[in-house]
Short mmCIF file of C-alpha atoms in Angstrom, two decimals:
data_model
loop_
_atom_site.label_atom_id
_atom_site.label_comp_id
_atom_site.label_asym_id
_atom_site.label_seq_id
_atom_site.Cartn_x
_atom_site.Cartn_y
_atom_site.Cartn_z
CA MET A 1 -28.81 52.86 -28.92
CA ALA A 2 -31.19 54.71 -31.16
CA ASP A 3 -32.45 54.17 -34.24
CA THR A 4 -30.35 57.10 -35.73
CA ASP A 5 -26.82 55.23 -33.89
CA ILE A 6 -28.17 51.87 -35.39
CA THR A 7 -28.25 53.58 -39.26
CA THR A 8 -24.71 55.39 -38.65
CA LEU A 9 -23.46 52.03 -37.59
CA LEU A 10 -24.98 50.40 -40.60
CA ALA A 11 -23.86 52.98 -42.63
CA ARG A 12 -20.27 52.96 -41.37
CA ALA A 13 -20.19 49.00 -42.10
CA ARG A 14 -21.12 49.42 -45.37
CA ASP A 15 -18.31 52.09 -46.09
CA GLY A 16 -15.67 49.41 -44.97
CA ALA A 17 -15.56 49.41 -41.22
CA PRO A 18 -16.36 46.03 -40.50
CA GLY A 19 -16.10 46.63 -36.66
CA GLN A 20 -18.94 48.81 -36.67
CA LEU A 21 -21.60 45.59 -37.63
CA GLY A 22 -19.68 44.04 -34.46
CA ALA A 23 -20.99 47.19 -32.61
CA VAL A 24 -24.91 46.73 -34.24
CA PHE A 25 -24.85 42.90 -33.37
CA GLU A 26 -23.71 43.86 -29.65
CA ALA A 27 -26.19 46.74 -29.53
CA LEU A 28 -29.30 44.44 -31.02
CA TYR A 29 -28.36 41.14 -29.09
CA PRO A 30 -30.82 40.87 -26.74
CA GLU A 31 -33.70 41.61 -29.65
CA LEU A 32 -31.86 39.35 -31.94
CA LEU A 33 -31.75 36.51 -29.26
CA ARG A 34 -35.36 37.44 -28.62
CA LEU A 35 -36.20 36.80 -32.14
CA ALA A 36 -34.15 33.49 -32.71
CA ASN A 37 -36.03 32.26 -29.54
CA SER A 38 -39.37 32.27 -31.36
CA ARG A 39 -38.28 31.18 -34.55
CA MET A 40 -36.58 27.77 -32.87
CA TYR A 41 -37.85 24.84 -34.45
CA GLY A 42 -38.16 21.98 -31.68
CA ASN A 43 -36.13 21.56 -28.47
CA GLU A 44 -32.64 20.98 -30.21
CA ALA A 45 -30.07 20.86 -27.27
CA THR A 46 -27.32 21.47 -29.54
CA PHE A 47 -28.84 24.40 -31.50
CA THR A 48 -30.40 27.45 -29.28
CA PRO A 49 -31.10 30.85 -29.94
CA THR A 50 -27.60 31.67 -28.73
CA VAL A 51 -25.85 29.37 -31.30
CA LEU A 52 -28.48 30.63 -34.13
CA VAL A 53 -27.81 34.30 -33.13
CA HIS A 54 -23.73 33.78 -33.07
CA GLU A 55 -24.41 31.33 -36.58
CA LEU A 56 -25.89 34.45 -37.99
CA TYR A 57 -23.28 37.28 -37.28
CA LEU A 58 -20.73 34.69 -38.40
CA ARG A 59 -22.95 34.79 -41.78
CA ILE A 60 -23.44 38.50 -41.68
CA SER A 61 -20.09 39.79 -40.98
CA GLN A 62 -18.20 37.67 -43.34
CA GLY A 63 -17.59 38.28 -47.10
CA ALA A 64 -18.64 41.86 -48.59
CA PRO A 65 -20.56 44.56 -46.54
CA LEU A 66 -24.16 44.48 -47.16
CA PRO A 67 -25.80 47.30 -47.96
CA LEU A 68 -28.02 47.47 -45.07
CA ALA A 69 -29.73 50.93 -44.51
CA ASP A 70 -31.45 50.96 -41.27
CA ARG A 71 -32.56 49.21 -38.41
CA ASN A 72 -35.70 47.89 -39.94
CA HIS A 73 -33.63 46.75 -43.12
CA PHE A 74 -31.10 45.07 -40.81
CA PHE A 75 -33.62 42.82 -38.70
CA ALA A 76 -35.56 41.90 -42.02
CA ALA A 77 -32.16 40.71 -43.34
CA SER A 78 -31.62 39.36 -40.37
CA ALA A 79 -34.73 37.29 -39.97
CA LYS A 80 -34.21 35.94 -43.70
CA ALA A 81 -30.78 34.73 -43.03
CA MET A 82 -32.35 33.28 -39.99
CA ARG A 83 -34.56 31.55 -41.69
CA TRP A 84 -31.94 30.02 -44.25
CA ILE A 85 -30.16 28.71 -41.36
CA LEU A 86 -32.81 27.13 -39.86
CA ILE A 87 -34.07 25.32 -43.01
CA GLU A 88 -30.32 24.32 -43.99
CA ARG A 89 -30.06 22.87 -40.86
CA ALA A 90 -33.59 20.99 -41.00
CA ARG A 91 -32.51 19.68 -44.86
CA ARG A 92 -28.95 18.29 -43.29
CA ARG A 93 -30.62 16.61 -40.39
CA ALA A 94 -32.76 14.74 -42.57
CA ALA A 95 -30.21 14.23 -45.47
CA GLY A 96 -29.44 10.68 -45.70
CA LYS A 97 -25.72 10.53 -44.28
CA HIS A 98 -26.94 12.23 -40.92
CA GLY A 99 -28.81 9.85 -39.96
CA GLY A 100 -32.49 10.47 -41.98
CA GLY A 101 -35.77 10.57 -40.04
CA GLN A 102 -33.98 8.10 -37.15
CA VAL A 103 -34.29 9.61 -33.70
CA MET A 104 -31.58 10.28 -31.31
CA VAL A 105 -32.80 8.21 -28.03
CA HIS A 106 -30.76 9.23 -24.77
CA LEU A 107 -29.68 7.30 -22.02
CA ASP A 108 -33.45 8.13 -20.42
CA ASP A 109 -34.98 6.59 -23.04
CA ARG A 110 -36.94 9.36 -23.75
CA ILE A 111 -37.99 9.90 -27.64
CA PRO A 112 -37.48 13.75 -28.23
CA ASP A 113 -40.84 13.12 -30.93
CA ASN A 114 -41.62 17.02 -31.63
CA ALA A 115 -37.82 17.11 -32.75
CA VAL A 116 -38.46 15.02 -35.86
CA VAL A 117 -42.12 16.90 -36.24
CA ALA A 118 -40.65 20.01 -35.97
CA MET A 119 -37.71 19.56 -38.58
CA THR A 120 -40.62 18.25 -40.84
CA THR A 121 -42.87 21.31 -40.33
CA ALA A 122 -40.05 23.65 -40.90
CA LEU A 123 -38.99 21.87 -44.21
CA ALA A 124 -42.88 22.06 -44.98
CA LEU A 125 -42.85 25.80 -44.42
CA ASP A 126 -39.80 26.72 -46.52
CA LYS A 127 -41.89 24.32 -49.46
CA GLY A 128 -45.10 26.70 -48.80
CA LEU A 129 -42.64 30.16 -48.92
CA GLU A 130 -41.02 29.01 -52.43
CA ALA A 131 -44.70 28.33 -53.28
CA LEU A 132 -45.82 31.57 -51.95
CA GLU A 133 -42.98 33.74 -54.00
CA ALA A 134 -44.34 32.03 -56.93
CA ILE A 135 -48.16 33.48 -56.73
CA SER A 136 -47.12 36.85 -54.32
CA PRO A 137 -43.34 37.82 -53.92
CA GLN A 138 -44.47 40.74 -51.75
CA ARG A 139 -46.68 38.06 -49.43
CA ARG A 140 -43.77 36.06 -48.67
CA LYS A 141 -41.66 38.86 -47.86
CA ILE A 142 -44.40 39.86 -45.36
CA VAL A 143 -44.58 36.53 -44.01
CA GLU A 144 -40.93 36.72 -43.42
CA LEU A 145 -40.63 39.92 -41.83
CA ARG A 146 -43.34 39.24 -39.49
CA TYR A 147 -42.85 35.92 -38.81
CA PHE A 148 -39.34 35.21 -38.81
CA GLY A 149 -38.27 39.08 -38.23
CA GLY A 150 -41.01 39.47 -35.24
CA MET A 151 -41.96 43.04 -37.03
CA GLU A 152 -44.85 44.71 -36.65
CA PHE A 153 -47.44 45.80 -39.42
CA GLY A 154 -46.61 49.16 -39.41
CA GLU A 155 -43.11 48.67 -39.23
CA ILE A 156 -43.43 46.38 -42.48
CA ALA A 157 -45.76 48.80 -43.83
CA ARG A 158 -42.97 51.54 -43.74
CA LEU A 159 -40.41 48.84 -44.94
CA LEU A 160 -42.55 48.22 -48.29
CA GLU A 161 -43.65 51.31 -48.36
CA VAL A 162 -47.39 50.45 -48.32
CA SER A 163 -50.66 51.04 -46.17
CA GLU A 164 -50.88 48.88 -42.85
CA ARG A 165 -53.87 47.46 -43.97
CA THR A 166 -52.07 46.33 -47.05
CA VAL A 167 -49.54 44.70 -44.97
CA TYR A 168 -52.33 42.76 -42.85
CA ARG A 169 -54.53 41.56 -45.21
CA GLU A 170 -51.75 40.30 -47.51
CA TRP A 171 -50.55 38.38 -44.03
CA GLU A 172 -54.05 37.22 -43.60
CA ARG A 173 -53.88 35.61 -47.38
CA ALA A 174 -50.32 34.08 -46.82
CA ARG A 175 -50.89 32.66 -43.68
CA ALA A 176 -54.33 30.97 -45.16
CA PHE A 177 -52.44 29.89 -48.23
CA LEU A 178 -49.65 28.45 -45.89
CA GLN A 179 -51.92 26.68 -43.50
CA ALA A 180 -53.76 24.76 -46.38
CA MET A 181 -50.41 23.94 -47.57
CA LEU A 182 -49.12 22.50 -44.52
CA ASP A 183 -52.31 20.79 -43.80
CA GLU A 184 -52.58 19.58 -47.33
CA GLY A 185 -48.94 18.20 -47.02
CA GLY A 186 -50.39 16.26 -44.26
CA ASP A 187 -47.90 14.82 -41.52
CA GLY A 188 -51.20 13.41 -40.23
CA ARG A 189 -52.09 15.54 -37.41
#
Protein backbone atom coordinates (compact mmCIF):
# COMPACT_ATOMS: atom_id res chain seq x y z
CA MET A 1 0.00 0.00 0.00
CA ALA A 2 1.36 3.42 -0.94
CA ASP A 3 2.36 6.01 1.64
CA THR A 4 -0.43 8.31 0.40
CA ASP A 5 -2.99 5.56 1.01
CA ILE A 6 -1.66 5.10 4.56
CA THR A 7 -1.85 8.87 5.13
CA THR A 8 -5.46 8.88 3.88
CA LEU A 9 -6.43 5.99 6.17
CA LEU A 10 -4.77 7.68 9.16
CA ALA A 11 -6.64 10.92 8.41
CA ARG A 12 -9.96 9.02 8.27
CA ALA A 13 -9.15 7.27 11.56
CA ARG A 14 -8.27 10.61 13.14
CA ASP A 15 -11.61 12.02 11.91
CA GLY A 16 -13.60 9.35 13.71
CA ALA A 17 -13.55 6.22 11.52
CA PRO A 18 -11.78 3.75 13.84
CA GLY A 19 -12.03 0.91 11.31
CA GLN A 20 -9.49 2.72 9.17
CA LEU A 21 -6.82 2.22 11.82
CA GLY A 22 -7.41 -1.50 11.50
CA ALA A 23 -6.80 -1.20 7.77
CA VAL A 24 -3.51 0.60 8.48
CA PHE A 25 -2.43 -2.20 10.82
CA GLU A 26 -3.45 -4.81 8.26
CA ALA A 27 -1.46 -3.08 5.51
CA LEU A 28 1.62 -2.54 7.66
CA TYR A 29 1.40 -5.78 9.69
CA PRO A 30 4.48 -7.44 8.12
CA GLU A 31 6.59 -4.35 8.82
CA LEU A 32 5.23 -4.07 12.37
CA LEU A 33 6.00 -7.74 12.96
CA ARG A 34 9.56 -7.26 11.66
CA LEU A 35 9.95 -4.23 13.94
CA ALA A 36 8.61 -6.15 16.95
CA ASN A 37 10.84 -9.12 16.18
CA SER A 38 13.93 -6.93 16.14
CA ARG A 39 13.02 -5.33 19.47
CA MET A 40 12.13 -8.37 21.54
CA TYR A 41 14.26 -8.94 24.63
CA GLY A 42 15.10 -12.53 25.48
CA ASN A 43 13.42 -15.64 24.21
CA GLU A 44 10.22 -15.59 26.19
CA ALA A 45 7.83 -18.20 24.86
CA THR A 46 4.73 -16.39 26.16
CA PHE A 47 5.52 -12.96 24.71
CA THR A 48 6.29 -13.19 21.02
CA PRO A 49 6.58 -10.47 18.37
CA THR A 50 3.04 -11.36 17.28
CA VAL A 51 1.75 -10.80 20.81
CA LEU A 52 3.63 -7.48 20.96
CA VAL A 53 2.05 -6.26 17.69
CA HIS A 54 -1.41 -7.34 18.85
CA GLU A 55 -0.91 -5.61 22.21
CA LEU A 56 0.18 -2.50 20.29
CA TYR A 57 -2.99 -2.62 18.19
CA LEU A 58 -5.19 -2.97 21.27
CA ARG A 59 -3.53 -0.01 22.97
CA ILE A 60 -3.53 2.27 19.93
CA SER A 61 -7.09 1.43 18.89
CA GLN A 62 -8.54 2.05 22.38
CA GLY A 63 -9.62 5.51 23.46
CA ALA A 64 -9.38 8.75 21.53
CA PRO A 65 -8.00 8.65 17.98
CA LEU A 66 -4.31 9.50 17.75
CA PRO A 67 -3.33 12.46 15.57
CA LEU A 68 -1.05 10.41 13.32
CA ALA A 69 -0.05 12.36 10.22
CA ASP A 70 1.62 9.80 7.95
CA ARG A 71 3.41 6.46 7.72
CA ASN A 72 6.58 7.73 9.42
CA HIS A 73 4.60 9.29 12.25
CA PHE A 74 2.67 6.02 12.64
CA PHE A 75 5.92 4.02 12.95
CA ALA A 76 7.39 6.57 15.36
CA ALA A 77 4.32 6.28 17.60
CA SER A 78 4.33 2.47 17.24
CA ALA A 79 8.01 2.26 18.19
CA LYS A 80 7.42 4.36 21.28
CA ALA A 81 4.38 2.29 22.27
CA MET A 82 6.32 -0.97 21.77
CA ARG A 83 9.06 0.36 24.01
CA TRP A 84 6.50 1.20 26.71
CA ILE A 85 4.89 -2.23 26.41
CA LEU A 86 8.25 -4.03 26.69
CA ILE A 87 9.40 -1.88 29.63
CA GLU A 88 6.07 -2.33 31.40
CA ARG A 89 6.35 -6.08 30.94
CA ALA A 90 9.95 -6.13 32.21
CA ARG A 91 8.95 -4.13 35.28
CA ARG A 92 6.04 -6.46 36.00
CA ARG A 93 8.32 -9.48 35.72
CA ALA A 94 10.84 -7.86 38.04
CA ALA A 95 8.20 -7.06 40.64
CA GLY A 96 8.25 -9.17 43.81
CA LYS A 97 4.68 -10.40 43.49
CA HIS A 98 5.52 -11.88 40.10
CA GLY A 99 8.48 -13.88 41.35
CA GLY A 100 11.07 -11.09 41.37
CA GLY A 101 14.41 -12.25 40.05
CA GLN A 102 13.51 -15.93 40.18
CA VAL A 103 14.22 -17.95 37.07
CA MET A 104 11.57 -20.36 35.82
CA VAL A 105 12.89 -23.90 35.42
CA HIS A 106 11.14 -25.99 32.78
CA LEU A 107 10.81 -29.76 32.92
CA ASP A 108 13.90 -30.15 30.78
CA ASP A 109 15.90 -28.42 33.57
CA ARG A 110 17.29 -25.85 31.17
CA ILE A 111 17.62 -22.46 32.91
CA PRO A 112 16.85 -19.52 30.60
CA ASP A 113 19.59 -17.27 31.97
CA ASN A 114 19.38 -14.99 28.92
CA ALA A 115 15.80 -13.97 29.85
CA VAL A 116 16.99 -12.50 33.17
CA VAL A 117 19.85 -10.63 31.45
CA ALA A 118 17.46 -9.37 28.76
CA MET A 119 14.98 -8.10 31.37
CA THR A 120 17.79 -6.34 33.25
CA THR A 121 19.05 -4.80 30.00
CA ALA A 122 15.56 -3.58 29.07
CA LEU A 123 15.16 -1.84 32.41
CA ALA A 124 18.69 -0.38 32.24
CA LEU A 125 18.02 0.89 28.71
CA ASP A 126 14.81 2.54 29.88
CA LYS A 127 16.68 4.21 32.74
CA GLY A 128 19.35 5.36 30.26
CA LEU A 129 16.71 6.81 27.94
CA GLU A 130 15.20 8.74 30.84
CA ALA A 131 18.63 10.17 31.65
CA LEU A 132 19.18 10.98 27.97
CA GLU A 133 15.84 12.82 27.90
CA ALA A 134 17.13 15.16 30.62
CA ILE A 135 20.24 15.93 28.56
CA SER A 136 18.80 15.99 25.05
CA PRO A 137 15.17 15.20 24.18
CA GLN A 138 16.15 15.17 20.51
CA ARG A 139 18.74 12.41 21.07
CA ARG A 140 16.20 10.33 22.98
CA LYS A 141 13.72 10.73 20.14
CA ILE A 142 16.37 9.73 17.58
CA VAL A 143 17.16 6.59 19.60
CA GLU A 144 13.47 5.69 19.81
CA LEU A 145 12.95 6.21 16.09
CA ARG A 146 16.13 4.39 15.06
CA TYR A 147 16.33 1.59 17.61
CA PHE A 148 12.68 0.97 18.44
CA GLY A 149 11.18 2.28 15.19
CA GLY A 150 13.74 0.77 12.83
CA MET A 151 13.78 3.99 10.81
CA GLU A 152 16.66 5.02 8.57
CA PHE A 153 18.62 8.23 9.18
CA GLY A 154 16.97 9.94 6.19
CA GLU A 155 13.47 9.13 7.45
CA ILE A 156 14.31 10.43 10.91
CA ALA A 157 15.82 13.61 9.44
CA ARG A 158 12.64 14.30 7.46
CA LEU A 159 10.43 13.60 10.47
CA LEU A 160 12.47 15.84 12.80
CA GLU A 161 13.15 18.42 10.07
CA VAL A 162 16.94 18.38 10.53
CA SER A 163 19.80 17.25 8.31
CA GLU A 164 20.68 13.59 7.98
CA ARG A 165 24.18 14.41 9.19
CA THR A 166 22.73 15.94 12.38
CA VAL A 167 20.68 12.81 12.99
CA TYR A 168 23.73 10.58 12.50
CA ARG A 169 25.90 12.74 14.79
CA GLU A 170 23.22 12.81 17.52
CA TRP A 171 22.70 9.04 17.13
CA GLU A 172 26.41 8.42 17.71
CA ARG A 173 26.44 10.66 20.80
CA ALA A 174 23.31 9.00 22.19
CA ARG A 175 24.75 5.53 21.58
CA ALA A 176 27.96 6.44 23.39
CA PHE A 177 26.02 7.89 26.30
CA LEU A 178 23.74 4.84 26.59
CA GLN A 179 26.63 2.41 26.28
CA ALA A 180 28.45 4.23 29.09
CA MET A 181 25.27 4.08 31.20
CA LEU A 182 24.85 0.35 30.54
CA ASP A 183 28.52 -0.35 31.28
CA GLU A 184 28.38 1.76 34.43
CA GLY A 185 25.19 0.05 35.61
CA GLY A 186 27.20 -3.13 35.34
CA ASP A 187 25.53 -6.47 35.15
CA GLY A 188 28.96 -8.04 35.47
CA ARG A 189 29.40 -8.65 31.74
